Amino acid sequence: MKTPNLICAISFFVLTTVTGLIAQESVSPSANLALTPPMGWNSWNKFACNVSEDLIRGMADAVVKSGMKDAGYVYVNIDDCWQVSRDANGNIVADPQRFPHGMKALGDYIHSLGLKFGVYSDAGSKTCAGRPGGLGHEYQDALQYAAWGVDYLKYDWCNTSTQDAKSSYANMRAALDASGRPIVFSICEWATAKPWLWGQEIGGNLWRTTGDISDSFETPTKWPDGGCCLNSMLMNLDQQVGLDSYAGPGHWNDPDILEVGNGGMTDTEYRSHFSLWAILAAPLIAGNDLRDMRPEIRDILTNKEVIAVGQDALGRESERVAKKGDLGVWAKQQKDGSRAVVLFNRSKSEQEISVNWEDIGYPSTLTASVRDLWQHKDLGKFTGKFSARVASHGVVMVTVKP
Ligand code: GLA
């Protein structure tokens, strides 16, 4: 009687171990990345091609010193222009003048501060600034990025000729996974091929839903070369309407890097930009110079109550639940059953805006507590609706808790 029992036990052990190993192998290294929208800093909006090791180190230091790390910002992302060529073996080469100690040393420094390291490349033959792209080098580049300790890759869409977007991005995601290192994958396709329809399926963690933002509230601006046009903040906001159902933990709509602090909008407008990106569950990637921020800008970027809305674990993106001319109401369901609400006034004068409970999924008879996330103040209990005077181009941002 003892022998068959022993054989059974051994067979069971072998079977469960082998199945366990197979199951472990089939889990992608990137399965649990970006469960809340990524937060960090990116070089493009402020510095464009003027990137260097010194700049990036200084910015990583500033993420820590400014309190941004404490507020949740973690990725330090170098955008275009860090790369200059490929060597005889096809390996991507970082600019030796601007990055004299190389990318591994820079990644190590960023990691030593408790932050994460991001780089940029492109699915086509060249990046948008004409540097070598990733086409045909996907697996080689992914291994190189993993060896440098890269945690985040933004992958652009310039010079892609007749390439198919979904398969190009799927190929790079597969290459990143094959490297064995968990790497957040940021699809930068500018919405031409509607990446929200396929981004999650191919393992994208975020995808651009718009063309490039600029530091302007409502007026499109010219590219540095004089060409037309970069989007305004409002243009990118308006393109989020109807996309909320595509966002969720691990996969986010990306209306582009923040412009907060770059000088082209008023502080009121920057507060609106930041509140709207947070309630949209958009990535909060700062795009300004963190080394010399005015206290007002620092206070916007580190408002923990607003950030908590963006980082809420339920991972719902807000919907625009009401709109009357220039007045809009955006609402986001939160994990504890409360709602975050932004009352947004795009008009040229102060206006009263109301949020009706019925528009945010509550009965009109309900009494709920309202808290102002910019004044950091409980406003009291309200039944059926809440109304506030909202400054021109400004927001009132509240939570509504039954
Ligand atoms: C494109 C992207 C931008 C930036 C530049 C870099 O325009 O959309 O976000 O990465 O390329 O060249």
mmCIF file of C-alpha atoms and ligand atoms in Angstrom:
data_model
loop_
_atom_site.group_PDB
_atom_site.id
_atom_site.type_symbol
_atom_site.label_atom_id
_atom_site.label_comp_id
_atom_site.label_asym_id
_atom_site.label_seq_id
_atom_site.Cartn_x
_atom_site.Cartn_y
_atom_site.Cartn_z
ATOM 1 C CA MET A 1 0.000 0.000 0.000
ATOM 2 C CA LYS A 2 2.857 2.368 0.762
ATOM 3 C CA THR A 3 4.574 2.236 -2.666
ATOM 4 C CA PRO A 4 1.646 3.400 -4.852
ATOM 5 C CA ASN A 5 1.053 6.269 -2.382
ATOM 6 C CA LEU A 6 4.681 7.320 -2.683
ATOM 7 C CA ILE A 7 4.550 7.108 -6.496
ATOM 8 C CA CYS A 8 1.365 9.187 -6.442
ATOM 9 C CA ALA A 9 2.975 11.796 -4.197
ATOM 10 C CA ILE A 10 6.118 11.990 -6.380
ATOM 11 C CA SER A 11 4.058 12.241 -9.598
ATOM 12 C CA PHE A 12 1.909 14.993 -8.026
ATOM 13 C CA PHE A 13 5.037 16.905 -6.945
ATOM 14 C CA VAL A 14 6.650 16.628 -10.413
ATOM 15 C CA LEU A 15 3.425 17.613 -12.163
ATOM 16 C CA THR A 16 2.728 20.664 -9.973
ATOM 17 C CA THR A 17 6.353 21.847 -10.159
ATOM 18 C CA VAL A 18 6.506 21.557 -13.962
ATOM 19 C CA THR A 19 3.102 23.220 -14.412
ATOM 20 C CA GLY A 20 4.199 25.940 -11.997
ATOM 21 C CA LEU A 21 7.370 26.574 -13.970
ATOM 22 C CA ILE A 22 5.504 26.706 -17.276
ATOM 23 C CA ALA A 23 2.918 29.081 -15.789
ATOM 24 C CA GLN A 24 5.702 31.286 -14.408
ATOM 25 C CA GLU A 25 7.415 31.434 -17.802
ATOM 26 C CA SER A 26 4.301 32.464 -19.647
ATOM 27 C CA VAL A 27 3.720 35.533 -17.406
ATOM 28 C CA SER A 28 5.130 38.567 -19.230
ATOM 29 C CA PRO A 29 7.772 40.451 -17.209
ATOM 30 C CA SER A 30 5.663 43.541 -17.849
ATOM 31 C CA ALA A 31 2.363 42.151 -16.569
ATOM 32 C CA ASN A 32 2.033 44.407 -13.524
ATOM 33 C CA LEU A 33 3.471 47.661 -14.796
ATOM 34 C CA ALA A 34 1.769 51.063 -14.618
ATOM 35 C CA LEU A 35 -1.189 49.881 -12.548
ATOM 36 C CA THR A 36 -1.767 53.592 -11.928
ATOM 37 C CA PRO A 37 -0.884 56.263 -14.528
ATOM 38 C CA PRO A 38 2.921 56.747 -14.726
ATOM 39 C CA MET A 39 4.341 59.853 -13.031
ATOM 40 C CA GLY A 40 7.688 61.399 -13.825
ATOM 41 C CA TRP A 41 9.533 63.980 -15.918
ATOM 42 C CA ASN A 42 10.405 64.152 -19.632
ATOM 43 C CA SER A 43 12.968 66.377 -21.364
ATOM 44 C CA TRP A 44 11.134 67.234 -24.616
ATOM 45 C CA ASN A 45 8.711 70.098 -23.859
ATOM 46 C CA LYS A 46 11.361 72.321 -22.283
ATOM 47 C CA PHE A 47 14.688 71.159 -23.698
ATOM 48 C CA ALA A 48 13.912 69.452 -27.059
ATOM 49 C CA CYS A 49 17.270 68.217 -28.464
ATOM 50 C CA ASN A 50 19.345 70.024 -25.857
ATOM 51 C CA VAL A 51 19.785 66.974 -23.604
ATOM 52 C CA SER A 52 22.929 65.850 -21.787
ATOM 53 C CA GLU A 53 24.109 63.729 -18.897
ATOM 54 C CA ASP A 54 24.508 66.845 -16.708
ATOM 55 C CA LEU A 55 20.987 68.034 -17.458
ATOM 56 C CA ILE A 56 19.409 64.663 -16.707
ATOM 57 C CA ARG A 57 21.408 64.161 -13.492
ATOM 58 C CA GLY A 58 20.463 67.667 -12.358
ATOM 59 C CA MET A 59 16.819 66.994 -13.104
ATOM 60 C CA ALA A 60 16.877 63.676 -11.218
ATOM 61 C CA ASP A 61 18.370 65.520 -8.211
ATOM 62 C CA ALA A 62 15.638 68.144 -8.538
ATOM 63 C CA VAL A 63 12.871 65.493 -8.578
ATOM 64 C CA VAL A 64 14.083 64.501 -5.121
ATOM 65 C CA LYS A 65 14.872 67.994 -3.728
ATOM 66 C CA SER A 66 11.669 69.633 -4.947
ATOM 67 C CA GLY A 67 9.470 67.093 -3.157
ATOM 68 C CA MET A 68 8.238 65.650 -6.446
ATOM 69 C CA LYS A 69 9.576 62.204 -5.588
ATOM 70 C CA ASP A 70 7.613 62.311 -2.318
ATOM 71 C CA ALA A 71 4.535 63.315 -4.297
ATOM 72 C CA GLY A 72 4.879 60.195 -6.488
ATOM 73 C CA TYR A 73 6.990 61.224 -9.513
ATOM 74 C CA VAL A 74 9.385 58.411 -10.330
ATOM 75 C CA TYR A 75 10.381 58.231 -14.034
ATOM 76 C CA VAL A 76 13.176 60.427 -15.402
ATOM 77 C CA ASN A 77 12.758 60.163 -19.165
ATOM 78 C CA ILE A 78 15.181 61.345 -21.842
ATOM 79 C CA ASP A 79 13.291 62.094 -25.052
ATOM 80 C CA ASP A 80 14.758 62.414 -28.568
ATOM 81 C CA CYS A 81 18.401 63.244 -29.427
ATOM 82 C CA TRP A 82 20.386 61.204 -26.903
ATOM 83 C CA GLN A 83 21.432 58.872 -29.740
ATOM 84 C CA VAL A 84 23.765 59.723 -32.632
ATOM 85 C CA SER A 85 24.546 56.602 -34.689
ATOM 86 C CA ARG A 86 24.912 52.815 -34.754
ATOM 87 C CA ASP A 87 28.297 51.092 -34.471
ATOM 88 C CA ALA A 88 29.678 48.452 -36.864
ATOM 89 C CA ASN A 89 27.588 45.784 -35.093
ATOM 90 C CA GLY A 90 24.415 47.820 -35.315
ATOM 91 C CA ASN A 91 24.387 48.778 -31.638
ATOM 92 C CA ILE A 92 22.763 52.114 -30.860
ATOM 93 C CA VAL A 93 25.334 54.724 -29.796
ATOM 94 C CA ALA A 94 24.634 57.506 -27.293
ATOM 95 C CA ASP A 95 26.132 60.933 -28.051
ATOM 96 C CA PRO A 96 29.640 60.619 -26.518
ATOM 97 C CA GLN A 97 30.020 64.393 -26.080
ATOM 98 C CA ARG A 98 26.726 64.885 -24.289
ATOM 99 C CA PHE A 99 26.720 61.563 -22.391
ATOM 100 C CA PRO A 100 30.459 60.992 -21.722
ATOM 101 C CA HIS A 101 29.890 58.376 -19.010
ATOM 102 C CA GLY A 102 27.359 56.436 -21.071
ATOM 103 C CA MET A 103 23.775 55.429 -20.504
ATOM 104 C CA LYS A 104 24.408 52.626 -17.985
ATOM 105 C CA ALA A 105 26.145 55.044 -15.603
ATOM 106 C CA LEU A 106 23.305 57.548 -16.003
ATOM 107 C CA GLY A 107 20.711 54.837 -15.306
ATOM 108 C CA ASP A 108 22.679 53.740 -12.234
ATOM 109 C CA TYR A 109 22.706 57.316 -10.939
ATOM 110 C CA ILE A 110 18.946 57.711 -11.441
ATOM 111 C CA HIS A 111 18.355 54.367 -9.697
ATOM 112 C CA SER A 112 20.630 55.374 -6.804
ATOM 113 C CA LEU A 113 18.121 58.162 -6.044
ATOM 114 C CA GLY A 114 15.252 55.668 -5.923
ATOM 115 C CA LEU A 115 13.952 56.838 -9.325
ATOM 116 C CA LYS A 116 13.443 55.053 -12.652
ATOM 117 C CA PHE A 117 15.087 55.577 -16.015
ATOM 118 C CA GLY A 118 13.323 56.204 -19.326
ATOM 119 C CA VAL A 119 14.564 56.561 -22.901
ATOM 120 C CA TYR A 120 13.023 57.333 -26.288
ATOM 121 C CA SER A 121 13.235 55.696 -29.684
ATOM 122 C CA ASP A 122 11.090 55.362 -32.788
ATOM 123 C CA ALA A 123 9.388 52.518 -34.665
ATOM 124 C CA GLY A 124 10.686 53.817 -38.009
ATOM 125 C CA SER A 125 14.080 54.175 -39.656
ATOM 126 C CA LYS A 126 14.755 57.531 -37.938
ATOM 127 C CA THR A 127 13.404 59.394 -34.918
ATOM 128 C CA CYS A 128 11.440 62.607 -35.409
ATOM 129 C CA ALA A 129 14.669 64.581 -34.932
ATOM 130 C CA GLY A 130 16.428 62.422 -37.559
ATOM 131 C CA ARG A 131 18.426 60.224 -35.167
ATOM 132 C CA PRO A 132 18.677 56.428 -35.780
ATOM 133 C CA GLY A 133 15.296 54.716 -35.250
ATOM 134 C CA GLY A 134 14.583 51.202 -34.040
ATOM 135 C CA LEU A 135 13.339 49.599 -37.275
ATOM 136 C CA GLY A 136 15.090 46.269 -37.839
ATOM 137 C CA HIS A 137 16.967 46.565 -34.524
ATOM 138 C CA GLU A 138 14.070 45.948 -32.121
ATOM 139 C CA TYR A 139 15.465 42.902 -30.265
ATOM 140 C CA GLN A 140 19.024 44.253 -30.265
ATOM 141 C CA ASP A 141 17.873 47.609 -28.873
ATOM 142 C CA ALA A 142 15.638 45.987 -26.249
ATOM 143 C CA LEU A 143 18.592 43.959 -24.943
ATOM 144 C CA GLN A 144 20.726 47.098 -24.889
ATOM 145 C CA TYR A 145 18.074 49.077 -22.992
ATOM 146 C CA ALA A 146 17.705 46.231 -20.478
ATOM 147 C CA ALA A 147 21.500 46.150 -20.005
ATOM 148 C CA TRP A 148 21.469 49.908 -19.320
ATOM 149 C CA GLY A 149 18.726 49.433 -16.714
ATOM 150 C CA VAL A 150 16.008 51.199 -18.696
ATOM 151 C CA ASP A 151 12.559 51.057 -17.051
ATOM 152 C CA TYR A 152 10.440 53.001 -19.577
ATOM 153 C CA LEU A 153 10.527 53.302 -23.360
ATOM 154 C CA LYS A 154 8.659 55.977 -25.322
ATOM 155 C CA TYR A 155 8.406 54.737 -28.916
ATOM 156 C CA ASP A 156 7.621 57.353 -31.560
ATOM 157 C CA TRP A 157 6.121 57.028 -35.056
ATOM 158 C CA CYS A 158 8.209 59.203 -37.406
ATOM 159 C CA ASN A 159 9.691 57.814 -40.657
ATOM 160 C CA THR A 160 7.558 54.671 -40.622
ATOM 161 C CA SER A 161 6.569 54.827 -44.329
ATOM 162 C CA THR A 162 4.039 52.017 -44.964
ATOM 163 C CA GLN A 163 4.592 50.181 -41.643
ATOM 164 C CA ASP A 164 1.502 48.853 -39.855
ATOM 165 C CA ALA A 165 1.229 50.563 -36.475
ATOM 166 C CA LYS A 166 -0.233 47.687 -34.446
ATOM 167 C CA SER A 167 2.297 45.101 -35.654
ATOM 168 C CA SER A 168 5.244 47.512 -35.352
ATOM 169 C CA TYR A 169 4.390 48.260 -31.724
ATOM 170 C CA ALA A 170 3.593 44.596 -30.983
ATOM 171 C CA ASN A 171 7.052 43.680 -32.290
ATOM 172 C CA MET A 172 8.802 46.134 -29.961
ATOM 173 C CA ARG A 173 6.714 45.034 -26.957
ATOM 174 C CA ALA A 174 7.694 41.415 -27.694
ATOM 175 C CA ALA A 175 11.345 42.476 -27.934
ATOM 176 C CA LEU A 176 11.158 44.295 -24.584
ATOM 177 C CA ASP A 177 9.552 41.253 -22.957
ATOM 178 C CA ALA A 178 12.215 38.968 -24.444
ATOM 179 C CA SER A 179 14.868 41.113 -22.730
ATOM 180 C CA GLY A 180 13.516 39.822 -19.410
ATOM 181 C CA ARG A 181 13.377 43.324 -17.867
ATOM 182 C CA PRO A 182 10.018 44.887 -16.964
ATOM 183 C CA ILE A 183 9.848 48.014 -19.146
ATOM 184 C CA VAL A 184 6.876 50.392 -19.357
ATOM 185 C CA PHE A 185 5.947 50.776 -23.029
ATOM 186 C CA SER A 186 4.713 54.206 -24.112
ATOM 187 C CA ILE A 187 3.207 54.186 -27.604
ATOM 188 C CA CYS A 188 3.657 57.586 -29.269
ATOM 189 C CA GLU A 189 1.613 57.204 -32.443
ATOM 190 C CA TRP A 190 -0.350 60.509 -32.256
ATOM 191 C CA ALA A 191 -3.758 58.789 -32.648
ATOM 192 C CA THR A 192 -3.625 58.274 -36.423
ATOM 193 C CA ALA A 193 -4.230 54.508 -36.114
ATOM 194 C CA LYS A 194 -6.463 54.869 -32.999
ATOM 195 C CA PRO A 195 -4.041 53.077 -30.620
ATOM 196 C CA TRP A 196 -6.703 52.926 -27.865
ATOM 197 C CA LEU A 197 -8.350 50.175 -29.964
ATOM 198 C CA TRP A 198 -5.290 47.879 -29.907
ATOM 199 C CA GLY A 199 -2.773 49.311 -27.432
ATOM 200 C CA GLN A 200 -3.832 47.162 -24.491
ATOM 201 C CA GLU A 201 -3.963 43.970 -26.565
ATOM 202 C CA ILE A 202 -0.334 44.338 -27.675
ATOM 203 C CA GLY A 203 0.903 45.186 -24.173
ATOM 204 C CA GLY A 204 1.173 48.963 -24.436
ATOM 205 C CA ASN A 205 1.022 50.674 -21.047
ATOM 206 C CA LEU A 206 0.040 54.077 -22.448
ATOM 207 C CA TRP A 207 -0.655 55.529 -25.871
ATOM 208 C CA ARG A 208 -0.767 59.053 -27.157
ATOM 209 C CA THR A 209 -4.279 60.102 -28.106
ATOM 210 C CA THR A 210 -3.242 63.389 -29.742
ATOM 211 C CA GLY A 211 -0.636 65.274 -31.724
ATOM 212 C CA ASP A 212 1.990 67.261 -29.821
ATOM 213 C CA ILE A 213 0.913 69.640 -27.074
ATOM 214 C CA SER A 214 2.362 73.150 -26.749
ATOM 215 C CA ASP A 215 2.551 75.624 -23.883
ATOM 216 C CA SER A 216 -0.641 77.414 -24.877
ATOM 217 C CA PHE A 217 -4.131 77.371 -23.328
ATOM 218 C CA GLU A 218 -6.223 77.516 -26.489
ATOM 219 C CA THR A 219 -4.214 78.717 -29.501
ATOM 220 C CA PRO A 220 -2.292 76.283 -31.703
ATOM 221 C CA THR A 221 1.340 77.353 -32.000
ATOM 222 C CA LYS A 222 4.041 76.942 -34.641
ATOM 223 C CA TRP A 223 6.737 74.275 -34.582
ATOM 224 C CA PRO A 224 10.236 75.643 -33.875
ATOM 225 C CA ASP A 225 10.930 75.367 -37.659
ATOM 226 C CA GLY A 226 7.923 77.599 -38.390
ATOM 227 C CA GLY A 227 5.649 74.784 -39.616
ATOM 228 C CA CYS A 228 2.039 74.565 -38.483
ATOM 229 C CA CYS A 229 0.970 73.501 -35.815
ATOM 230 C CA LEU A 230 1.391 72.221 -32.342
ATOM 231 C CA ASN A 231 -1.842 71.657 -30.385
ATOM 232 C CA SER A 232 -3.031 73.814 -27.508
ATOM 233 C CA MET A 233 -3.833 72.267 -24.117
ATOM 234 C CA LEU A 234 -7.575 72.581 -24.860
ATOM 235 C CA MET A 235 -7.231 70.809 -28.209
ATOM 236 C CA ASN A 236 -5.640 67.808 -26.486
ATOM 237 C CA LEU A 237 -8.274 67.889 -23.734
ATOM 238 C CA ASP A 238 -11.151 67.873 -26.210
ATOM 239 C CA GLN A 239 -9.733 64.809 -27.950
ATOM 240 C CA GLN A 240 -10.190 62.756 -24.735
ATOM 241 C CA VAL A 241 -13.991 62.917 -24.906
ATOM 242 C CA GLY A 242 -15.326 59.397 -25.526
ATOM 243 C CA LEU A 243 -12.034 57.604 -24.851
ATOM 244 C CA ASP A 244 -12.523 56.937 -21.126
ATOM 245 C CA SER A 245 -13.612 53.311 -21.516
ATOM 246 C CA TYR A 246 -10.229 52.376 -23.054
ATOM 247 C CA ALA A 247 -8.200 53.336 -19.963
ATOM 248 C CA GLY A 248 -7.613 51.177 -16.911
ATOM 249 C CA PRO A 249 -4.877 49.746 -14.673
ATOM 250 C CA GLY A 250 -1.820 49.020 -16.833
ATOM 251 C CA HIS A 251 -3.120 50.793 -19.952
ATOM 252 C CA TRP A 252 -3.776 54.533 -20.196
ATOM 253 C CA ASN A 253 -4.773 57.208 -22.669
ATOM 254 C CA ASP A 254 -1.953 59.765 -22.941
ATOM 255 C CA PRO A 255 -2.876 63.341 -23.947
ATOM 256 C CA ASP A 256 0.879 64.246 -23.846
ATOM 257 C CA ILE A 257 3.486 65.615 -21.440
ATOM 258 C CA LEU A 258 2.493 68.424 -19.044
ATOM 259 C CA GLU A 259 3.382 72.037 -19.876
ATOM 260 C CA VAL A 260 2.896 73.258 -16.270
ATOM 261 C CA GLY A 261 5.649 75.772 -15.451
ATOM 262 C CA ASN A 262 6.932 76.419 -18.978
ATOM 263 C CA GLY A 263 5.736 80.034 -18.990
ATOM 264 C CA GLY A 264 3.099 80.190 -21.742
ATOM 265 C CA MET A 265 0.001 79.926 -19.532
ATOM 266 C CA THR A 266 -1.136 81.663 -16.336
ATOM 267 C CA ASP A 267 -0.982 79.829 -13.021
ATOM 268 C CA THR A 268 -4.794 79.547 -13.134
ATOM 269 C CA GLU A 269 -4.512 77.857 -16.538
ATOM 270 C CA TYR A 270 -1.748 75.549 -15.291
ATOM 271 C CA ARG A 271 -3.952 74.554 -12.322
ATOM 272 C CA SER A 272 -6.688 73.684 -14.838
ATOM 273 C CA HIS A 273 -4.249 71.732 -17.054
ATOM 274 C CA PHE A 274 -2.982 69.734 -14.057
ATOM 275 C CA SER A 275 -6.449 69.089 -12.578
ATOM 276 C CA LEU A 276 -7.801 67.932 -15.933
ATOM 277 C CA TRP A 277 -4.856 65.601 -16.636
ATOM 278 C CA ALA A 278 -5.242 64.116 -13.131
ATOM 279 C CA ILE A 279 -8.986 63.533 -13.443
ATOM 280 C CA LEU A 280 -8.389 62.015 -16.901
ATOM 281 C CA ALA A 281 -6.111 59.448 -15.231
ATOM 282 C CA ALA A 282 -3.492 60.674 -17.693
ATOM 283 C CA PRO A 283 0.216 60.084 -17.102
ATOM 284 C CA LEU A 284 1.504 62.997 -15.004
ATOM 285 C CA ILE A 285 4.837 63.556 -16.725
ATOM 286 C CA ALA A 286 6.173 67.023 -15.900
ATOM 287 C CA GLY A 287 7.831 68.837 -18.816
ATOM 288 C CA ASN A 288 9.338 71.917 -17.165
ATOM 289 C CA ASP A 289 12.703 72.765 -15.624
ATOM 290 C CA LEU A 290 12.409 71.357 -12.101
ATOM 291 C CA ARG A 291 15.678 72.968 -10.986
ATOM 292 C CA ASP A 292 14.268 76.477 -10.677
ATOM 293 C CA MET A 293 10.507 76.258 -10.220
ATOM 294 C CA ARG A 294 8.547 79.130 -8.698
ATOM 295 C CA PRO A 295 6.835 77.964 -5.474
ATOM 296 C CA GLU A 296 3.428 78.379 -7.187
ATOM 297 C CA ILE A 297 4.447 75.885 -9.901
ATOM 298 C CA ARG A 298 5.892 73.478 -7.382
ATOM 299 C CA ASP A 299 2.639 73.655 -5.403
ATOM 300 C CA ILE A 300 0.634 72.777 -8.518
ATOM 301 C CA LEU A 301 2.813 69.795 -9.480
ATOM 302 C CA THR A 302 2.922 68.430 -5.930
ATOM 303 C CA ASN A 303 -0.718 68.904 -4.881
ATOM 304 C CA LYS A 304 -1.149 65.513 -3.237
ATOM 305 C CA GLU A 305 -4.951 65.675 -3.135
ATOM 306 C CA VAL A 306 -5.140 66.238 -6.901
ATOM 307 C CA ILE A 307 -2.472 63.586 -7.561
ATOM 308 C CA ALA A 308 -4.450 61.107 -5.410
ATOM 309 C CA VAL A 309 -7.374 61.480 -7.829
ATOM 310 C CA GLY A 310 -5.118 60.624 -10.777
ATOM 311 C CA GLN A 311 -3.568 57.712 -8.898
ATOM 312 C CA ASP A 312 -6.832 56.275 -7.516
ATOM 313 C CA ALA A 313 -6.525 52.481 -7.580
ATOM 314 C CA LEU A 314 -9.828 51.889 -9.399
ATOM 315 C CA GLY A 315 -8.120 53.340 -12.480
ATOM 316 C CA ARG A 316 -11.184 54.960 -14.044
ATOM 317 C CA GLU A 317 -10.742 57.863 -16.435
ATOM 318 C CA SER A 318 -13.171 60.766 -16.040
ATOM 319 C CA GLU A 319 -16.012 61.436 -18.421
ATOM 320 C CA ARG A 320 -17.186 64.892 -19.401
ATOM 321 C CA VAL A 321 -20.643 64.502 -17.834
ATOM 322 C CA ALA A 322 -22.010 67.946 -18.683
ATOM 323 C CA LYS A 323 -21.220 70.787 -21.077
ATOM 324 C CA LYS A 324 -22.938 74.102 -21.643
ATOM 325 C CA GLY A 325 -20.987 76.311 -24.044
ATOM 326 C CA ASP A 326 -17.661 77.080 -22.381
ATOM 327 C CA LEU A 327 -18.589 75.447 -19.068
ATOM 328 C CA GLY A 328 -17.796 71.772 -18.505
ATOM 329 C CA VAL A 329 -18.099 69.204 -15.731
ATOM 330 C CA TRP A 330 -15.713 66.238 -15.627
ATOM 331 C CA ALA A 331 -16.301 63.390 -13.127
ATOM 332 C CA LYS A 332 -14.326 60.321 -12.148
ATOM 333 C CA GLN A 333 -15.517 57.388 -10.091
ATOM 334 C CA GLN A 334 -13.081 56.474 -7.290
ATOM 335 C CA LYS A 335 -12.358 53.219 -5.504
ATOM 336 C CA ASP A 336 -14.171 54.223 -2.285
ATOM 337 C CA GLY A 337 -17.357 55.008 -4.232
ATOM 338 C CA SER A 338 -16.799 58.775 -4.108
ATOM 339 C CA ARG A 339 -16.503 60.956 -7.208
ATOM 340 C CA ALA A 340 -13.799 63.448 -8.118
ATOM 341 C CA VAL A 341 -15.246 66.398 -10.043
ATOM 342 C CA VAL A 342 -13.666 69.225 -12.033
ATOM 343 C CA LEU A 343 -15.817 72.267 -12.824
ATOM 344 C CA PHE A 344 -14.014 73.926 -15.748
ATOM 345 C CA ASN A 345 -14.652 77.422 -17.092
ATOM 346 C CA ARG A 346 -13.001 78.055 -20.477
ATOM 347 C CA SER A 347 -14.789 81.407 -20.926
ATOM 348 C CA LYS A 348 -13.307 84.883 -20.560
ATOM 349 C CA SER A 349 -15.231 85.779 -17.359
ATOM 350 C CA GLU A 350 -16.000 84.216 -13.974
ATOM 351 C CA GLN A 351 -19.019 81.890 -14.114
ATOM 352 C CA GLU A 352 -21.115 79.734 -11.797
ATOM 353 C CA ILE A 353 -20.939 76.007 -12.603
ATOM 354 C CA SER A 354 -22.986 73.233 -10.970
ATOM 355 C CA VAL A 355 -22.563 69.494 -10.807
ATOM 356 C CA ASN A 356 -25.843 67.616 -10.446
ATOM 357 C CA TRP A 357 -25.671 64.360 -8.494
ATOM 358 C CA GLU A 358 -27.692 62.624 -11.220
ATOM 359 C CA ASP A 359 -24.933 63.395 -13.727
ATOM 360 C CA ILE A 360 -22.371 61.589 -11.566
ATOM 361 C CA GLY A 361 -24.436 58.492 -10.833
ATOM 362 C CA TYR A 362 -25.964 59.531 -7.485
ATOM 363 C CA PRO A 363 -29.669 60.030 -6.652
ATOM 364 C CA SER A 364 -30.742 63.664 -6.357
ATOM 365 C CA THR A 365 -31.954 63.038 -2.786
ATOM 366 C CA LEU A 366 -28.454 62.062 -1.608
ATOM 367 C CA THR A 367 -26.532 64.238 0.830
ATOM 368 C CA ALA A 368 -22.765 64.156 0.285
ATOM 369 C CA SER A 369 -19.668 65.846 1.716
ATOM 370 C CA VAL A 370 -17.740 68.075 -0.650
ATOM 371 C CA ARG A 371 -14.037 68.842 -0.267
ATOM 372 C CA ASP A 372 -12.088 71.408 -2.300
ATOM 373 C CA LEU A 373 -8.767 69.903 -3.465
ATOM 374 C CA TRP A 374 -7.045 73.241 -4.197
ATOM 375 C CA GLN A 375 -8.176 75.065 -1.049
ATOM 376 C CA HIS A 376 -7.607 71.832 0.942
ATOM 377 C CA LYS A 377 -10.868 72.526 2.734
ATOM 378 C CA ASP A 378 -14.106 70.659 3.543
ATOM 379 C CA LEU A 379 -16.933 72.739 2.122
ATOM 380 C CA GLY A 380 -19.793 70.971 3.960
ATOM 381 C CA LYS A 381 -22.704 68.727 3.018
ATOM 382 C CA PHE A 382 -24.777 69.252 -0.110
ATOM 383 C CA THR A 383 -27.958 67.584 -1.393
ATOM 384 C CA GLY A 384 -28.656 67.036 -5.090
ATOM 385 C CA LYS A 385 -25.955 69.311 -6.468
ATOM 386 C CA PHE A 386 -22.941 71.486 -5.738
ATOM 387 C CA SER A 387 -22.329 74.875 -7.352
ATOM 388 C CA ALA A 388 -19.291 77.153 -7.308
ATOM 389 C CA ARG A 389 -18.062 80.395 -8.878
ATOM 390 C CA VAL A 390 -15.188 79.432 -11.179
ATOM 391 C CA ALA A 391 -12.547 81.910 -12.403
ATOM 392 C CA SER A 392 -12.048 82.517 -16.120
ATOM 393 C CA HIS A 393 -9.928 79.642 -17.556
ATOM 394 C CA GLY A 394 -9.972 78.099 -14.065
ATOM 395 C CA VAL A 395 -11.278 75.045 -12.283
ATOM 396 C CA VAL A 396 -12.847 74.156 -8.996
ATOM 397 C CA MET A 397 -11.845 70.580 -8.179
ATOM 398 C CA VAL A 398 -13.685 68.672 -5.467
ATOM 399 C CA THR A 399 -14.413 65.218 -4.183
ATOM 400 C CA VAL A 400 -18.031 64.285 -3.497
ATOM 401 C CA LYS A 401 -18.444 61.601 -0.821
ATOM 402 C CA PRO A 402 -21.841 60.159 0.137
HETATM 403 C C1 GLA B 1 7.329 63.683 -31.701
HETATM 404 C C2 GLA B 1 6.653 63.315 -30.385
HETATM 405 C C3 GLA B 1 7.099 64.283 -29.291
HETATM 406 C C4 GLA B 1 8.622 64.215 -29.156
HETATM 407 C C5 GLA B 1 9.288 64.494 -30.495
HETATM 408 C C6 GLA B 1 10.777 64.209 -30.463
HETATM 409 O O1 GLA B 1 6.921 64.930 -32.179
HETATM 410 O O2 GLA B 1 5.254 63.338 -30.525
HETATM 411 O O3 GLA B 1 6.483 63.981 -28.070
HETATM 412 O O4 GLA B 1 8.987 62.961 -28.670
HETATM 413 O O5 GLA B 1 8.744 63.681 -31.531
HETATM 414 O O6 GLA B 1 11.397 64.427 -31.684
#
